[in-house]
Each structure stands twice: as C-alpha cells, then as structure tokens.
Amino acid sequence: MASVPVPRLTPPARTMLRDTVYESIRQMLMDHVLEPGARLSIDGLARELRVSPTPVREAMTKLESDGLVAKRPHAGYVVAPLMDQVSLDNLVEIRLLLEPAAARRAAGNATEAQITEMRALVETMTAYPAGENYEHYRDFAVQDARLHRLIAEASGNPLIADALTRLHAHTHSYRRYFTVGIAAETTREHDQIVSSIAAHNADAAEAAMIRHITASRDRQREAY
C-alpha cells in the first residue's frame, strides 16, 4: 500500500493571531500610544483589536516577560514606567561591566559560524532607513539585540548572555529614545566591534564595545 505523504505543518491560526496581537500591543507601548503607568484592560484591548480576550491575555504574559507591562495585585496589568536618568545610568554601568568583557572573550572564542552570522547581521542592519517610531525601527532593534546576544554567546560564558537578556536593555532603550540617524551611527560602531572580533583582537574588541555603549548612552541622554 502506497504511503500517504505527510503535509507540511504550518503554525496554528491561534499562534499566528497571538503573535499579531503581541506585536500590535508592543508597538503601542513602544510608541507611547499606551502611556507609562496606564492601566490595561484586556477586554478593552480585545475590542480595539477586534479579537477575543484570550490572545490579548497571552500577549500580556509575553509583554510582562519583556519588561513592558507589569502585573499589579488587584489592578491587573499596567504599562511599565519609562527608565529615568538614574535607571539609564545604572543600566549602562551594568552593560559596561558585562559586554566589553564578552567582546574580549568573543575575540578568542567565537567560531567561524558565529563571526559569519555577526557580519551578516551588521550587513543587514545597514539596509534599514532612519525612522522616527518603533514601526520604522522595529526590525533594526531586533537585529541590534540579536547581535549583542550573539557576541555574549560567543564569549563562551552563557551567564553573560542570560544576564543581558534579563536586563531587556534594548527594549528599554528603544522605548525611550528614537531619532533620525541613530541607525547609521550604531551600525558603524557594530562594524568596528565585529571586525575586531573577526581579527581576534581582544583589546580592540573590548575598546570598541566600550565606545559603542558609551556613545549609545550619550545619544539616549538627549531624550531627557
């Protein structure tokens, strides 16, 4: 008896809907359509997005793990506050402790596959135009975070990558600050970091990461 070909599986409609709802709410949070501190009504968002409450509730769980919303006792979800100047400086301080060390270690430990992926990410990011809202910057922000995580993973110390993920550094940064031209500046800095890692120059990789994080901090301070 001839075998019956197995059809290729596609994501269930519910999964696709949940992801669409998540991105819609995330964009509203990043662009401050939903203001920091505002109470979030799952039923209200469901009506606005014309979906049932279930995918909104699932999206909220994911957004909470992103640090974009917070669950309050007896109040449901609220929009997480923006980082203030002190919080930004604290975040940068932690990044300066972790990421230059990760870049230094990556210069000695990164595999050729990891270096190839880093270069591909930098090349991809040069194609993104400047923009003034999260919709314009969304793909750039995702690639930015991926590159930093890949460098941390290439360090050979998984705890560094895990720590950076928990910081949600890029999410907080992009939520606070958008400006025309940031993409080009950031990409040039990324290229210097990756080129140093590819050359196995630990000192240069560490220094390039310090310059990048410091420059990023200075750009973000303009938002305050």
Coordinates of C-alpha atoms in Angstrom, one line a residue:
M1 CA 0.0 0.0 0.0
A2 CA 1.4 3.4 -1.1
S3 CA 2.4 5.7 1.8
V4 CA 0.4 8.9 2.1
P5 CA 2.6 12.0 2.0
V6 CA 2.6 13.9 5.3
P7 CA 1.6 17.5 4.8
R8 CA 4.0 20.2 5.9
L9 CA 2.9 21.6 9.2
T10 CA 2.0 25.3 9.4
P11 CA 1.7 27.4 12.6
P12 CA -1.8 27.1 14.0
A13 CA -4.1 30.1 13.4
R14 CA -4.2 30.8 17.1
T15 CA -0.4 31.1 17.3
M16 CA -0.3 33.5 14.4
L17 CA -3.1 35.6 16.0
R18 CA -1.4 35.7 19.3
D19 CA 1.8 36.9 17.7
T20 CA 0.0 39.5 15.7
V21 CA -1.8 40.8 18.9
Y22 CA 1.5 40.8 20.7
E23 CA 3.2 42.9 18.0
S24 CA 0.2 45.3 17.9
I25 CA 0.3 46.0 21.6
R26 CA 4.1 46.1 21.7
Q27 CA 4.1 48.8 19.1
M28 CA 1.5 50.8 21.1
L29 CA 3.7 50.5 24.1
M30 CA 6.9 51.5 22.3
D31 CA 5.3 54.5 20.6
H32 CA 3.6 55.6 23.9
V33 CA 0.1 55.2 22.5
L34 CA -0.4 53.4 25.8
E35 CA 1.2 55.8 28.3
P36 CA 3.5 54.6 31.1
G37 CA 1.5 53.8 34.3
A38 CA -1.8 53.4 32.4
R39 CA -4.0 50.5 33.5
L40 CA -4.5 48.0 30.7
S41 CA -7.9 46.5 30.1
I42 CA -7.7 43.1 28.5
D43 CA -11.3 43.3 27.4
G44 CA -10.8 46.9 26.1
L45 CA -7.7 45.9 24.1
A46 CA -9.6 42.9 22.7
R47 CA -12.4 45.2 21.5
E48 CA -10.0 47.7 20.0
L49 CA -8.0 44.9 18.2
R50 CA -11.2 43.0 17.3
V51 CA -10.1 39.8 18.8
S52 CA -11.2 37.7 21.8
P53 CA -9.6 38.3 25.2
T54 CA -7.6 35.0 25.0
P55 CA -4.8 36.2 22.6
V56 CA -4.6 39.5 24.5
R57 CA -4.1 37.7 27.8
E58 CA -1.4 35.5 26.2
A59 CA 0.3 38.6 24.7
M60 CA 0.3 40.2 28.2
T61 CA 2.2 37.3 29.6
K62 CA 4.9 37.7 27.0
L63 CA 5.0 41.5 27.3
E64 CA 5.4 41.1 31.1
S65 CA 8.5 38.9 30.4
D66 CA 9.8 41.7 28.1
G67 CA 9.5 44.2 30.9
L68 CA 7.0 46.3 29.0
V69 CA 4.0 45.7 31.3
A70 CA 3.7 44.8 35.0
K71 CA 1.1 42.9 36.9
R72 CA -0.3 44.6 40.0
P73 CA -2.3 43.0 42.8
H74 CA -6.0 43.7 42.4
A75 CA -5.3 46.0 39.5
G76 CA -4.4 43.7 36.6
Y77 CA -1.8 44.9 34.1
V78 CA -0.3 48.4 33.9
V79 CA 2.2 49.9 31.4
A80 CA 5.7 49.7 32.9
P81 CA 7.3 53.1 33.6
L82 CA 10.0 54.5 31.4
M83 CA 13.5 54.5 32.6
D84 CA 14.6 57.7 34.2
Q85 CA 18.1 59.2 34.0
V86 CA 19.4 57.3 37.1
S87 CA 18.0 54.0 35.9
L88 CA 19.6 54.5 32.5
D89 CA 23.0 55.2 34.1
N90 CA 22.6 52.1 36.2
L91 CA 21.8 50.0 33.1
V92 CA 24.8 51.4 31.3
E93 CA 27.0 50.7 34.2
I94 CA 25.9 47.0 34.2
R95 CA 26.4 46.8 30.4
L96 CA 29.9 48.2 30.7
L97 CA 30.7 45.5 33.2
L98 CA 29.4 42.7 31.1
E99 CA 29.6 43.5 27.4
P100 CA 33.2 44.7 26.9
A101 CA 34.3 41.5 28.7
A102 CA 32.0 39.5 26.4
A103 CA 33.5 41.1 23.3
R104 CA 37.1 40.5 24.6
R105 CA 36.3 36.8 25.2
A106 CA 34.4 36.5 21.9
A107 CA 37.6 37.6 20.1
G108 CA 39.2 34.5 21.3
N109 CA 36.3 32.1 21.4
A110 CA 34.0 32.9 18.6
T111 CA 33.6 30.2 15.9
E112 CA 33.7 31.0 12.2
A113 CA 30.0 30.4 12.0
Q114 CA 29.3 32.9 14.7
I115 CA 31.6 35.5 13.1
T116 CA 29.8 34.9 9.8
E117 CA 26.4 35.5 11.5
M118 CA 27.7 38.7 13.2
R119 CA 28.9 40.0 9.8
A120 CA 25.6 39.1 8.2
L121 CA 23.6 41.0 10.9
V122 CA 25.7 44.1 10.5
E123 CA 25.3 44.0 6.8
T124 CA 21.5 43.6 7.1
M125 CA 21.3 46.5 9.5
T126 CA 22.9 48.9 7.0
A127 CA 19.8 48.4 4.8
Y128 CA 17.4 49.9 7.4
P129 CA 16.4 53.5 6.8
A130 CA 16.2 56.1 9.5
G131 CA 12.8 56.4 11.2
E132 CA 11.0 58.2 14.0
N133 CA 8.8 55.5 15.5
Y134 CA 9.0 51.9 16.5
E135 CA 7.4 50.6 13.3
H136 CA 10.3 52.1 11.4
Y137 CA 12.9 50.9 13.9
R138 CA 11.4 47.5 14.9
D139 CA 13.5 45.3 12.6
F140 CA 16.6 47.3 13.3
A141 CA 16.0 47.0 17.1
V142 CA 15.5 43.2 16.8
Q143 CA 18.7 42.8 14.8
D144 CA 20.6 45.1 17.2
A145 CA 19.6 42.9 20.2
R146 CA 20.4 39.7 18.3
L147 CA 23.9 40.9 17.5
H148 CA 24.6 41.8 21.2
R149 CA 23.3 38.5 22.3
L150 CA 25.4 36.6 19.7
I151 CA 28.5 38.4 20.9
A152 CA 27.7 37.4 24.5
E153 CA 27.1 33.8 23.5
A154 CA 30.4 33.8 21.5
S155 CA 32.1 34.7 24.7
G156 CA 31.7 31.1 25.9
N157 CA 30.1 32.2 29.1
P158 CA 26.3 31.6 28.9
L159 CA 25.7 33.5 32.1
I160 CA 26.6 36.7 30.4
A161 CA 24.0 36.1 27.6
D162 CA 21.4 35.2 30.2
A163 CA 22.1 38.3 32.2
L164 CA 21.8 40.6 29.2
T165 CA 18.5 39.0 28.2
R166 CA 17.1 39.7 31.7
L167 CA 18.1 43.3 31.5
H168 CA 15.9 44.0 28.5
A169 CA 18.4 46.7 27.7
H170 CA 17.5 47.2 24.0
T171 CA 13.8 47.2 24.7
H172 CA 14.1 49.9 27.4
S173 CA 16.5 51.9 25.2
Y174 CA 14.3 51.9 22.1
R175 CA 11.2 52.6 24.0
R176 CA 12.7 55.7 25.5
Y177 CA 14.6 57.1 22.5
F178 CA 14.2 57.4 18.7
T179 CA 15.9 59.7 16.4
V180 CA 16.7 60.0 12.8
G181 CA 20.3 58.9 12.1
I182 CA 20.8 56.6 15.0
A183 CA 20.8 53.5 12.8
A184 CA 23.8 54.6 10.7
E185 CA 25.9 55.6 13.8
T186 CA 25.0 52.4 15.6
T187 CA 25.8 50.2 12.6
R188 CA 29.3 51.8 12.2
E189 CA 30.0 51.1 15.8
H190 CA 28.8 47.5 15.4
D191 CA 31.0 47.0 12.4
Q192 CA 34.1 48.1 14.5
I193 CA 33.2 45.6 17.2
V194 CA 32.6 42.7 14.8
S195 CA 35.7 43.5 12.7
S196 CA 37.9 43.4 15.9
I197 CA 36.3 40.0 17.0
A198 CA 36.9 38.6 13.5
A199 CA 40.6 39.7 13.7
H200 CA 40.8 38.0 17.1
N201 CA 42.0 41.3 18.6
A202 CA 40.7 41.2 22.1
D203 CA 41.9 44.7 23.1
A204 CA 40.3 46.3 20.1
A205 CA 37.0 44.4 20.6
E206 CA 36.8 45.4 24.2
A207 CA 37.6 49.1 23.4
A208 CA 35.1 49.1 20.5
M209 CA 32.3 47.8 22.7
I210 CA 33.1 50.4 25.4
R211 CA 32.9 53.2 22.8
H212 CA 29.6 51.8 21.4
I213 CA 27.9 51.6 24.8
T214 CA 29.2 55.0 25.9
A215 CA 28.1 56.6 22.6
S216 CA 24.7 54.9 22.9
R217 CA 24.3 56.3 26.4
D218 CA 25.2 59.8 25.3
R219 CA 22.6 59.6 22.4
Q220 CA 19.9 58.5 24.8
R221 CA 20.7 61.2 27.3
E222 CA 19.3 63.7 24.7
A223 CA 15.8 62.2 25.4
Y224 CA 16.0 63.6 29.0

